[in-house]
mmCIF file of C-alpha atoms in Angstrom:
data_model
loop_
_atom_site.group_PDB
_atom_site.id
_atom_site.type_symbol
_atom_site.label_atom_id
_atom_site.label_comp_id
_atom_site.label_asym_id
_atom_site.label_seq_id
_atom_site.Cartn_x
_atom_site.Cartn_y
_atom_site.Cartn_z
ATOM 1 C CA MET A 1 -19.020 -4.465 -35.709
ATOM 2 C CA SER A 2 -18.121 -0.878 -35.960
ATOM 3 C CA SER A 3 -14.440 0.301 -35.247
ATOM 4 C CA VAL A 4 -15.902 1.636 -32.156
ATOM 5 C CA ALA A 5 -17.215 -1.068 -31.158
ATOM 6 C CA HIS A 6 -14.310 -3.141 -31.788
ATOM 7 C CA LEU A 7 -12.087 -0.586 -29.774
ATOM 8 C CA GLU A 8 -14.297 -1.395 -26.879
ATOM 9 C CA ALA A 9 -14.099 -5.507 -27.041
ATOM 10 C CA ALA A 10 -10.156 -4.857 -27.368
ATOM 11 C CA ARG A 11 -8.582 -6.521 -24.544
ATOM 12 C CA ILE A 12 -4.589 -5.138 -23.770
ATOM 13 C CA THR A 13 -1.741 -6.163 -21.720
ATOM 14 C CA VAL A 14 0.665 -2.903 -20.906
ATOM 15 C CA GLY A 15 4.458 -3.481 -20.134
ATOM 16 C CA VAL A 16 6.248 -0.507 -18.711
ATOM 17 C CA ASP A 17 10.123 0.316 -18.742
ATOM 18 C CA THR A 18 10.502 2.552 -15.434
ATOM 19 C CA HIS A 19 13.108 4.958 -15.045
ATOM 20 C CA ARG A 20 13.591 8.173 -12.508
ATOM 21 C CA ASP A 21 12.253 10.874 -14.696
ATOM 22 C CA GLU A 22 9.958 9.016 -17.204
ATOM 23 C CA HIS A 23 8.215 5.597 -18.188
ATOM 24 C CA VAL A 24 8.192 4.319 -21.415
ATOM 25 C CA ALA A 25 4.979 2.074 -21.933
ATOM 26 C CA VAL A 26 3.846 -0.760 -24.883
ATOM 27 C CA ALA A 27 0.301 -2.087 -25.538
ATOM 28 C CA LEU A 28 -0.239 -5.257 -26.920
ATOM 29 C CA ASP A 29 -3.340 -6.839 -27.958
ATOM 30 C CA ALA A 30 -4.945 -10.323 -26.718
ATOM 31 C CA LEU A 31 -2.687 -11.498 -30.321
ATOM 32 C CA GLY A 32 0.418 -10.279 -28.875
ATOM 33 C CA LYS A 33 0.494 -7.030 -31.858
ATOM 34 C CA LYS A 34 1.679 -4.043 -30.773
ATOM 35 C CA VAL A 35 -0.823 -1.787 -30.466
ATOM 36 C CA ALA A 36 0.523 1.477 -29.253
ATOM 37 C CA THR A 37 3.680 3.178 -27.672
ATOM 38 C CA THR A 38 3.945 6.324 -25.206
ATOM 39 C CA SER A 39 6.028 7.721 -22.634
ATOM 40 C CA THR A 40 5.001 9.430 -19.515
ATOM 41 C CA PRO A 41 6.750 11.279 -16.742
ATOM 42 C CA THR A 42 7.066 10.101 -13.148
ATOM 43 C CA THR A 43 4.514 12.471 -11.521
ATOM 44 C CA PRO A 44 1.124 11.475 -10.336
ATOM 45 C CA ARG A 45 -0.167 13.458 -13.190
ATOM 46 C CA GLY A 46 1.885 11.373 -15.630
ATOM 47 C CA TYR A 47 0.815 7.857 -13.737
ATOM 48 C CA ARG A 48 -3.035 9.450 -14.391
ATOM 49 C CA ASP A 49 -2.268 9.917 -17.900
ATOM 50 C CA LEU A 50 -0.620 6.748 -18.433
ATOM 51 C CA LEU A 51 -3.552 4.879 -16.816
ATOM 52 C CA ALA A 52 -6.060 7.010 -18.946
ATOM 53 C CA TRP A 53 -4.155 6.124 -22.507
ATOM 54 C CA ALA A 54 -4.090 2.223 -21.651
ATOM 55 C CA GLU A 55 -7.504 2.456 -21.017
ATOM 56 C CA GLY A 56 -8.476 4.347 -23.800
ATOM 57 C CA LEU A 57 -7.149 1.515 -26.070
ATOM 58 C CA GLY A 58 -9.168 -0.977 -24.598
ATOM 59 C CA ALA A 59 -9.923 -3.388 -21.260
ATOM 60 C CA VAL A 60 -6.388 -3.523 -19.551
ATOM 61 C CA GLU A 61 -6.466 -7.086 -18.912
ATOM 62 C CA ALA A 62 -2.903 -6.635 -16.624
ATOM 63 C CA TRP A 63 0.269 -4.705 -15.985
ATOM 64 C CA GLY A 64 3.884 -5.771 -16.336
ATOM 65 C CA VAL A 65 5.998 -2.984 -14.686
ATOM 66 C CA GLU A 66 9.872 -3.557 -13.836
ATOM 67 C CA GLY A 67 11.308 -2.074 -10.811
ATOM 68 C CA THR A 68 8.579 -2.174 -8.847
ATOM 69 C CA GLY A 69 10.858 -1.613 -5.684
ATOM 70 C CA SER A 70 12.567 1.139 -6.872
ATOM 71 C CA TYR A 71 11.782 3.538 -9.982
ATOM 72 C CA GLY A 72 8.484 1.374 -10.673
ATOM 73 C CA ALA A 73 7.216 1.985 -7.011
ATOM 74 C CA GLY A 74 4.806 5.102 -7.537
ATOM 75 C CA LEU A 75 3.234 3.990 -10.304
ATOM 76 C CA ALA A 76 2.415 0.257 -8.929
ATOM 77 C CA ARG A 77 1.199 2.006 -5.974
ATOM 78 C CA HIS A 78 -0.870 4.098 -8.372
ATOM 79 C CA LEU A 79 -2.437 1.290 -10.465
ATOM 80 C CA LEU A 80 -2.784 -0.855 -7.219
ATOM 81 C CA SER A 81 -4.894 1.848 -6.177
ATOM 82 C CA ALA A 82 -6.551 1.851 -8.824
ATOM 83 C CA GLN A 83 -7.869 -1.731 -8.615
ATOM 84 C CA HIS A 84 -5.678 -2.796 -11.749
ATOM 85 C CA LEU A 85 -3.721 -6.388 -12.134
ATOM 86 C CA VAL A 86 0.055 -5.366 -12.099
ATOM 87 C CA HIS A 87 2.219 -8.195 -12.019
ATOM 88 C CA GLU A 88 6.100 -7.595 -11.301
ATOM 89 C CA VAL A 89 8.647 -7.697 -14.594
ATOM 90 C CA ILE A 90 12.357 -8.874 -14.182
ATOM 91 C CA ARG A 91 15.209 -7.492 -16.616
ATOM 92 C CA PRO A 92 14.634 -8.514 -19.835
ATOM 93 C CA ASN A 93 16.548 -12.227 -20.982
ATOM 94 C CA ARG A 94 20.051 -11.380 -21.656
ATOM 95 C CA SER A 95 20.622 -13.486 -24.859
ATOM 96 C CA LEU A 96 17.445 -12.208 -26.120
ATOM 97 C CA ARG A 97 18.364 -8.653 -25.498
ATOM 98 C CA ARG A 98 21.912 -9.381 -27.155
ATOM 99 C CA ARG A 99 19.894 -10.490 -30.284
ATOM 100 C CA LYS A 100 17.238 -7.854 -30.539
ATOM 101 C CA GLY A 101 19.125 -4.849 -29.019
ATOM 102 C CA LYS A 102 18.278 -2.467 -26.228
ATOM 103 C CA SER A 103 15.813 0.344 -26.020
ATOM 104 C CA ASP A 104 13.044 1.611 -23.524
ATOM 105 C CA PRO A 105 10.339 0.298 -26.353
ATOM 106 C CA VAL A 106 11.681 -2.683 -26.691
ATOM 107 C CA ASP A 107 12.105 -3.516 -22.857
ATOM 108 C CA ALA A 108 8.795 -2.138 -22.356
ATOM 109 C CA GLU A 109 7.564 -4.723 -24.975
ATOM 110 C CA ALA A 110 9.512 -7.465 -23.092
ATOM 111 C CA ALA A 111 7.605 -6.648 -20.306
ATOM 112 C CA ALA A 112 4.552 -7.175 -21.437
ATOM 113 C CA ARG A 113 5.106 -10.131 -23.376
ATOM 114 C CA ALA A 114 6.438 -11.770 -20.154
ATOM 115 C CA VAL A 115 2.898 -11.098 -18.551
ATOM 116 C CA GLN A 116 1.129 -12.891 -21.300
ATOM 117 C CA ALA A 117 3.651 -15.273 -21.367
ATOM 118 C CA GLY A 118 3.011 -16.142 -17.803
ATOM 119 C CA VAL A 119 6.556 -15.664 -16.971
ATOM 120 C CA ALA A 120 6.317 -12.489 -14.657
ATOM 121 C CA ALA A 121 3.629 -13.855 -12.479
ATOM 122 C CA GLY A 122 4.535 -11.981 -9.504
ATOM 123 C CA VAL A 123 2.746 -9.499 -7.378
ATOM 124 C CA PRO A 124 4.842 -6.253 -6.418
ATOM 125 C CA LYS A 125 4.695 -5.185 -2.562
ATOM 126 C CA SER A 126 1.880 -2.904 -1.564
ATOM 127 C CA GLY A 127 4.173 -0.397 0.169
ATOM 128 C CA ASP A 128 1.329 1.238 1.773
ATOM 129 C CA GLY A 129 1.053 0.086 4.979
ATOM 130 C CA ALA A 130 3.449 -0.618 8.233
ATOM 131 C CA VAL A 131 5.876 -2.632 6.679
ATOM 132 C CA GLU A 132 6.768 0.355 4.133
ATOM 133 C CA MET A 133 7.121 2.227 7.434
ATOM 134 C CA ILE A 134 9.372 -0.545 8.903
ATOM 135 C CA ARG A 135 11.499 -0.502 5.817
ATOM 136 C CA ILE A 136 12.299 3.197 5.396
ATOM 137 C CA LEU A 137 13.278 3.334 8.952
ATOM 138 C CA ARG A 138 15.874 0.263 8.524
ATOM 139 C CA VAL A 139 17.364 2.497 5.367
ATOM 140 C CA GLU A 140 18.061 5.188 8.133
ATOM 141 C CA ARG A 141 19.025 2.898 10.723
ATOM 142 C CA SER A 142 21.618 0.954 8.297
ATOM 143 C CA SER A 143 23.253 3.626 7.318
ATOM 144 C CA ALA A 144 23.492 4.915 11.128
ATOM 145 C CA VAL A 145 25.065 2.310 12.206
ATOM 146 C CA LYS A 146 27.616 1.781 8.891
ATOM 147 C CA GLN A 147 28.709 5.896 9.865
ATOM 148 C CA ARG A 148 29.288 4.506 13.589
ATOM 149 C CA THR A 149 31.323 1.363 12.839
ATOM 150 C CA GLN A 150 33.270 3.825 10.253
ATOM 151 C CA SER A 151 33.773 6.388 13.048
ATOM 152 C CA ILE A 152 34.916 4.122 15.152
ATOM 153 C CA ASN A 153 37.370 2.655 12.880
ATOM 154 C CA ASN A 154 38.334 6.302 12.350
ATOM 155 C CA MET A 155 39.112 6.568 15.582
ATOM 156 C CA ARG A 156 41.259 3.891 16.205
ATOM 157 C CA GLY A 157 43.550 4.368 13.221
ATOM 158 C CA LEU A 158 44.106 8.271 14.344
ATOM 159 C CA ILE A 159 44.897 6.957 17.536
ATOM 160 C CA VAL A 160 47.230 3.884 16.015
ATOM 161 C CA THR A 161 49.429 6.906 14.133
ATOM 162 C CA ALA A 162 48.787 9.425 17.179
ATOM 163 C CA PRO A 163 51.653 11.159 19.194
ATOM 164 C CA ALA A 164 53.292 8.871 21.660
ATOM 165 C CA GLU A 165 51.453 10.627 24.848
ATOM 166 C CA LEU A 166 47.989 10.939 23.574
ATOM 167 C CA ARG A 167 48.417 7.489 22.221
ATOM 168 C CA GLU A 168 49.179 5.537 25.331
ATOM 169 C CA ALA A 169 46.548 7.276 27.115
ATOM 170 C CA LEU A 170 43.646 6.310 24.567
ATOM 171 C CA ARG A 171 44.762 3.159 23.127
ATOM 172 C CA ALA A 172 43.621 0.826 25.954
ATOM 173 C CA LEU A 173 40.454 2.214 26.693
ATOM 174 C CA SER A 174 37.220 0.371 25.405
ATOM 175 C CA THR A 175 34.945 2.240 22.965
ATOM 176 C CA PRO A 176 32.339 3.877 25.237
ATOM 177 C CA ARG A 177 35.241 4.785 27.756
ATOM 178 C CA LEU A 178 37.229 6.274 24.529
ATOM 179 C CA VAL A 179 34.227 8.192 22.845
ATOM 180 C CA ALA A 180 33.333 9.895 26.574
ATOM 181 C CA ALA A 181 37.266 10.470 26.580
ATOM 182 C CA CYS A 182 37.653 12.048 23.434
ATOM 183 C CA CYS A 183 34.413 14.243 23.909
ATOM 184 C CA MET A 184 36.296 16.006 26.590
ATOM 185 C CA LEU A 185 39.434 16.793 24.808
ATOM 186 C CA ARG A 186 40.719 20.294 24.534
ATOM 187 C CA PRO A 187 42.750 20.633 21.409
ATOM 188 C CA GLY A 188 43.150 24.305 21.892
ATOM 189 C CA GLU A 189 45.040 26.202 19.147
ATOM 190 C CA LEU A 190 45.615 23.915 15.738
ATOM 191 C CA ALA A 191 49.515 24.392 15.879
ATOM 192 C CA THR A 192 50.919 20.872 16.076
ATOM 193 C CA PRO A 193 49.986 17.453 15.152
ATOM 194 C CA THR A 194 48.617 16.927 18.538
ATOM 195 C CA ALA A 195 46.136 19.336 18.365
ATOM 196 C CA ALA A 196 44.962 18.121 14.869
ATOM 197 C CA VAL A 197 44.612 14.803 16.652
ATOM 198 C CA LYS A 198 42.567 15.648 19.212
ATOM 199 C CA PHE A 199 40.497 18.178 16.966
ATOM 200 C CA ALA A 200 39.446 15.091 14.498
ATOM 201 C CA LEU A 201 39.033 12.527 17.852
ATOM 202 C CA ARG A 202 36.996 15.045 19.460
ATOM 203 C CA GLY A 203 34.779 15.520 16.186
ATOM 204 C CA LEU A 204 34.417 11.528 15.585
ATOM 205 C CA ALA A 205 33.523 10.775 19.050
ATOM 206 C CA ARG A 206 30.972 13.515 18.965
ATOM 207 C CA ARG A 207 29.304 11.810 16.124
ATOM 208 C CA LEU A 208 29.663 8.800 16.724
ATOM 209 C CA ARG A 209 27.637 9.541 20.361
ATOM 210 C CA ASP A 210 25.104 11.124 17.844
ATOM 211 C CA LEU A 211 24.929 8.308 15.972
ATOM 212 C CA THR A 212 24.585 5.830 18.901
ATOM 213 C CA GLU A 213 21.665 8.010 19.926
ATOM 214 C CA GLU A 214 19.920 7.796 16.698
ATOM 215 C CA ILE A 215 20.419 4.168 16.777
ATOM 216 C CA LYS A 216 18.380 3.895 20.181
ATOM 217 C CA VAL A 217 15.953 5.708 18.851
ATOM 218 C CA LEU A 218 15.078 3.878 15.844
ATOM 219 C CA ASP A 219 15.464 1.001 17.676
ATOM 220 C CA ALA A 220 12.832 1.854 20.220
ATOM 221 C CA GLU A 221 10.419 2.579 17.025
ATOM 222 C CA LEU A 222 11.276 -0.263 14.813
ATOM 223 C CA ALA A 223 10.540 -2.545 18.500
ATOM 224 C CA SER A 224 6.900 -0.738 18.633
ATOM 225 C CA LEU A 225 6.340 -1.434 14.675
ATOM 226 C CA THR A 226 7.357 -4.873 14.497
ATOM 227 C CA LEU A 227 5.181 -5.608 17.601
ATOM 228 C CA LYS A 228 2.191 -3.943 15.829
ATOM 229 C CA ALA A 229 2.701 -5.317 12.199
ATOM 230 C CA SER A 230 2.860 -8.711 13.401
ATOM 231 C CA PRO A 231 3.094 -10.057 17.230
ATOM 232 C CA ARG A 232 3.056 -13.521 16.298
ATOM 233 C CA LEU A 233 6.172 -12.995 14.043
ATOM 234 C CA THR A 234 8.115 -11.240 17.174
ATOM 235 C CA SER A 235 6.763 -13.800 19.720
ATOM 236 C CA LEU A 236 8.502 -16.812 17.937
ATOM 237 C CA PHE A 237 11.873 -17.891 19.396
ATOM 238 C CA GLY A 238 14.972 -15.989 18.446
ATOM 239 C CA VAL A 239 13.160 -13.181 16.786
ATOM 240 C CA GLY A 240 14.219 -9.750 17.765
ATOM 241 C CA ALA A 241 13.302 -6.266 15.972
ATOM 242 C CA GLU A 242 15.951 -6.722 13.851
ATOM 243 C CA VAL A 243 15.071 -9.832 12.345
ATOM 244 C CA ALA A 244 11.527 -9.632 12.377
ATOM 245 C CA GLY A 245 11.922 -5.840 10.690
ATOM 246 C CA GLN A 246 13.825 -7.574 7.864
ATOM 247 C CA LEU A 247 11.652 -10.773 6.931
ATOM 248 C CA LEU A 248 8.286 -8.587 7.458
ATOM 249 C CA ALA A 249 10.048 -6.240 4.838
ATOM 250 C CA THR A 250 11.026 -9.064 2.379
ATOM 251 C CA ALA A 251 7.300 -9.947 2.871
ATOM 252 C CA GLY A 252 5.864 -6.745 2.399
ATOM 253 C CA ASP A 253 2.571 -5.147 3.209
ATOM 254 C CA ASN A 254 0.818 -7.785 1.501
ATOM 255 C CA PRO A 255 2.435 -10.897 2.362
ATOM 256 C CA ASP A 256 -0.710 -13.048 0.366
ATOM 257 C CA ARG A 257 1.361 -12.570 -2.637
ATOM 258 C CA LEU A 258 3.299 -15.334 -1.284
ATOM 259 C CA HIS A 259 1.373 -18.345 -2.547
ATOM 260 C CA SER A 260 3.186 -20.823 0.083
ATOM 261 C CA GLU A 261 5.702 -21.988 2.316
ATOM 262 C CA ALA A 262 7.654 -22.971 -0.766
ATOM 263 C CA GLY A 263 7.549 -19.531 -2.522
ATOM 264 C CA PHE A 264 8.663 -17.886 0.907
ATOM 265 C CA ALA A 265 11.552 -20.068 1.042
ATOM 266 C CA ALA A 266 12.806 -19.449 -2.200
ATOM 267 C CA LEU A 267 12.127 -15.352 -1.923
ATOM 268 C CA CYS A 268 14.761 -15.868 1.295
ATOM 269 C CA GLY A 269 17.247 -18.325 -0.785
ATOM 270 C CA VAL A 270 16.625 -21.285 1.398
ATOM 271 C CA SER A 271 14.742 -23.537 -0.659
ATOM 272 C CA PRO A 272 17.298 -26.313 -2.463
ATOM 273 C CA VAL A 273 17.123 -26.060 -6.149
ATOM 274 C CA GLU A 274 16.903 -29.145 -8.395
ATOM 275 C CA ALA A 275 20.123 -29.612 -10.370
ATOM 276 C CA SER A 276 19.439 -33.408 -11.723
ATOM 277 C CA SER A 277 20.660 -34.925 -15.212
ATOM 278 C CA GLY A 278 20.316 -37.903 -16.270
ATOM 279 C CA GLN A 279 20.824 -40.843 -14.044
ATOM 280 C CA THR A 280 22.014 -38.193 -11.209
ATOM 281 C CA GLN A 281 19.370 -37.032 -8.754
ATOM 282 C CA ARG A 282 20.395 -34.029 -6.641
ATOM 283 C CA HIS A 283 19.843 -30.316 -5.125
ATOM 284 C CA ARG A 284 22.167 -27.723 -4.798
ATOM 285 C CA LEU A 285 22.155 -24.715 -2.475
ATOM 286 C CA ASN A 286 20.180 -21.993 -3.518
ATOM 287 C CA ARG A 287 22.118 -18.643 -3.835
ATOM 288 C CA GLY A 288 19.278 -16.688 -4.881
ATOM 289 C CA GLY A 289 16.639 -15.084 -3.404
ATOM 290 C CA ASP A 290 16.602 -11.974 -0.430
ATOM 291 C CA ARG A 291 20.018 -12.174 1.115
ATOM 292 C CA GLN A 292 19.357 -10.165 4.179
ATOM 293 C CA ALA A 293 16.444 -12.287 4.482
ATOM 294 C CA ASN A 294 18.436 -15.134 4.095
ATOM 295 C CA ALA A 295 21.104 -13.967 6.777
ATOM 296 C CA ALA A 296 17.968 -13.251 9.503
ATOM 297 C CA LEU A 297 16.846 -17.031 9.145
ATOM 298 C CA HIS A 298 20.526 -17.724 9.895
ATOM 299 C CA ARG A 299 20.747 -15.498 12.979
ATOM 300 C CA ILE A 300 17.406 -16.802 14.188
ATOM 301 C CA VAL A 301 18.854 -20.672 13.760
ATOM 302 C CA ILE A 302 22.310 -19.556 15.611
ATOM 303 C CA VAL A 303 20.371 -18.167 18.401
ATOM 304 C CA ARG A 304 18.258 -21.258 18.760
ATOM 305 C CA LEU A 305 21.184 -23.819 18.671
ATOM 306 C CA ARG A 306 22.841 -21.448 21.457
ATOM 307 C CA HIS A 307 19.664 -21.625 23.682
ATOM 308 C CA ASP A 308 17.000 -23.935 22.433
ATOM 309 C CA GLU A 309 17.032 -27.390 23.236
ATOM 310 C CA GLN A 310 14.901 -28.950 21.141
ATOM 311 C CA THR A 311 17.138 -27.159 18.162
ATOM 312 C CA GLN A 312 20.220 -28.764 19.843
ATOM 313 C CA ARG A 313 18.923 -32.073 20.263
ATOM 314 C CA TYR A 314 17.818 -31.772 16.089
ATOM 315 C CA MET A 315 21.322 -30.947 15.482
ATOM 316 C CA ALA A 316 23.144 -33.749 17.523
ATOM 317 C CA LYS A 317 20.840 -36.262 15.564
ATOM 318 C CA ARG A 318 21.311 -34.773 11.879
ATOM 319 C CA THR A 319 25.172 -34.813 12.925
ATOM 320 C CA ALA A 320 24.793 -38.814 14.122
ATOM 321 C CA GLU A 321 23.287 -39.140 10.652
ATOM 322 C CA GLY A 322 26.712 -38.175 8.913
ATOM 323 C CA LYS A 323 25.149 -34.374 8.123
ATOM 324 C CA SER A 324 27.705 -31.618 8.347
ATOM 325 C CA LYS A 325 27.262 -28.540 10.610
ATOM 326 C CA LYS A 326 26.459 -26.367 7.569
ATOM 327 C CA GLU A 327 24.051 -28.798 6.278
ATOM 328 C CA VAL A 328 22.224 -29.254 9.688
ATOM 329 C CA ILE A 329 21.749 -25.376 9.434
ATOM 330 C CA ARG A 330 20.470 -25.147 6.208
ATOM 331 C CA CYS A 331 17.767 -27.813 7.221
ATOM 332 C CA LEU A 332 16.972 -25.326 10.063
ATOM 333 C CA LYS A 333 16.793 -22.221 8.169
ATOM 334 C CA ARG A 334 14.057 -24.291 6.102
ATOM 335 C CA TYR A 335 11.964 -25.098 9.006
ATOM 336 C CA VAL A 336 12.230 -21.733 10.417
ATOM 337 C CA ALA A 337 11.189 -20.162 7.210
ATOM 338 C CA ASN A 338 7.657 -22.380 7.340
ATOM 339 C CA GLU A 339 7.383 -21.022 10.803
ATOM 340 C CA VAL A 340 7.755 -17.231 9.697
ATOM 341 C CA TYR A 341 5.338 -17.727 6.725
ATOM 342 C CA ALA A 342 2.489 -19.085 9.056
ATOM 343 C CA ALA A 343 3.339 -16.040 11.279
ATOM 344 C CA LEU A 344 3.238 -13.850 8.835
ATOM 345 C CA MET A 345 0.021 -15.361 7.018
ATOM 346 C CA PHE A 346 -1.857 -16.466 9.904
ATOM 347 C CA PRO A 347 -1.729 -13.914 12.353
ATOM 348 C CA PRO A 348 -3.312 -14.695 16.056
ATOM 349 C CA ALA A 349 -7.357 -14.098 16.297
ATOM 350 C CA GLU A 350 -8.688 -10.944 18.276
ATOM 351 C CA PRO A 351 -9.464 -12.111 21.777
ATOM 352 C CA GLN A 352 -13.149 -12.147 22.197
ATOM 353 C CA GLU A 353 -14.903 -10.199 24.726
ATOM 354 C CA ALA A 354 -16.628 -12.261 27.739
ATOM 355 C CA VAL A 355 -20.035 -12.420 27.432
#
């Protein structure tokens, strides 16, 4: 067989260590031998050059990419759009890294070997649809909510140390009334501490007012997007736009990458983890997974415990069996995860027009 024919018959696996400005890639052949190493800038042209480099080495069986939700997101989208198989790779094992050291080529090679060994089997989020839009808007909303809370706390703190007359006029007001009152303050010339406090309170109040309006606009957009993305999910008892947005962001635009209810439960950190040893057979609480998704499931359960009779009966039944409230809530979160998975994977059929 000629060298050219041998090159055409070669099948390779590529691992990529991703960074903000540059990616490092290592290609391995079918026997695990290192074939080549390269680096490329994190630009559209760099992605095209990397793909051409890999295809020039042989038939690419799969890619192992670190950080597909951050620095590797652009590359993963480019490879998926080119119909390549991409696996999400977690960081290398720490004990292995201590033995072999760390460098970008070493990490890229470890990513490729993880794919060949079947350790890296996760499919990255596609990040090209409505759910990615929801994720982006949720980032802005989260920032606005944190800034609004910080502004409220700063206002209350300033009032505590304000001159007595101003403090007595403001400290008993509710937050909406406080914001309205502070927006109307007239500090005048900044010649006294009282004037400075009024000036600061007015600025914080106006900032808080603007943030509140921004959050209202975002909530309206998120409610519309979540309803369009998954009407079945938003129809579940206890699922509002905020909870639905988080669960959709966790699943991604391609929820079919989640192969089972158990896989989704593990992703949300609500699946029990085997902790048996010898003659002891037990499970422990799963503290892994997406903790924000776990919190979203928890909010659904709390709402149902307050307002859903069926959930309340289940709680009464299990507590009568000796389970603690925390244990029952964990069971309920697992059941809710199954409902959410079904809503994500099996949307309602389109209504048929009457003949």
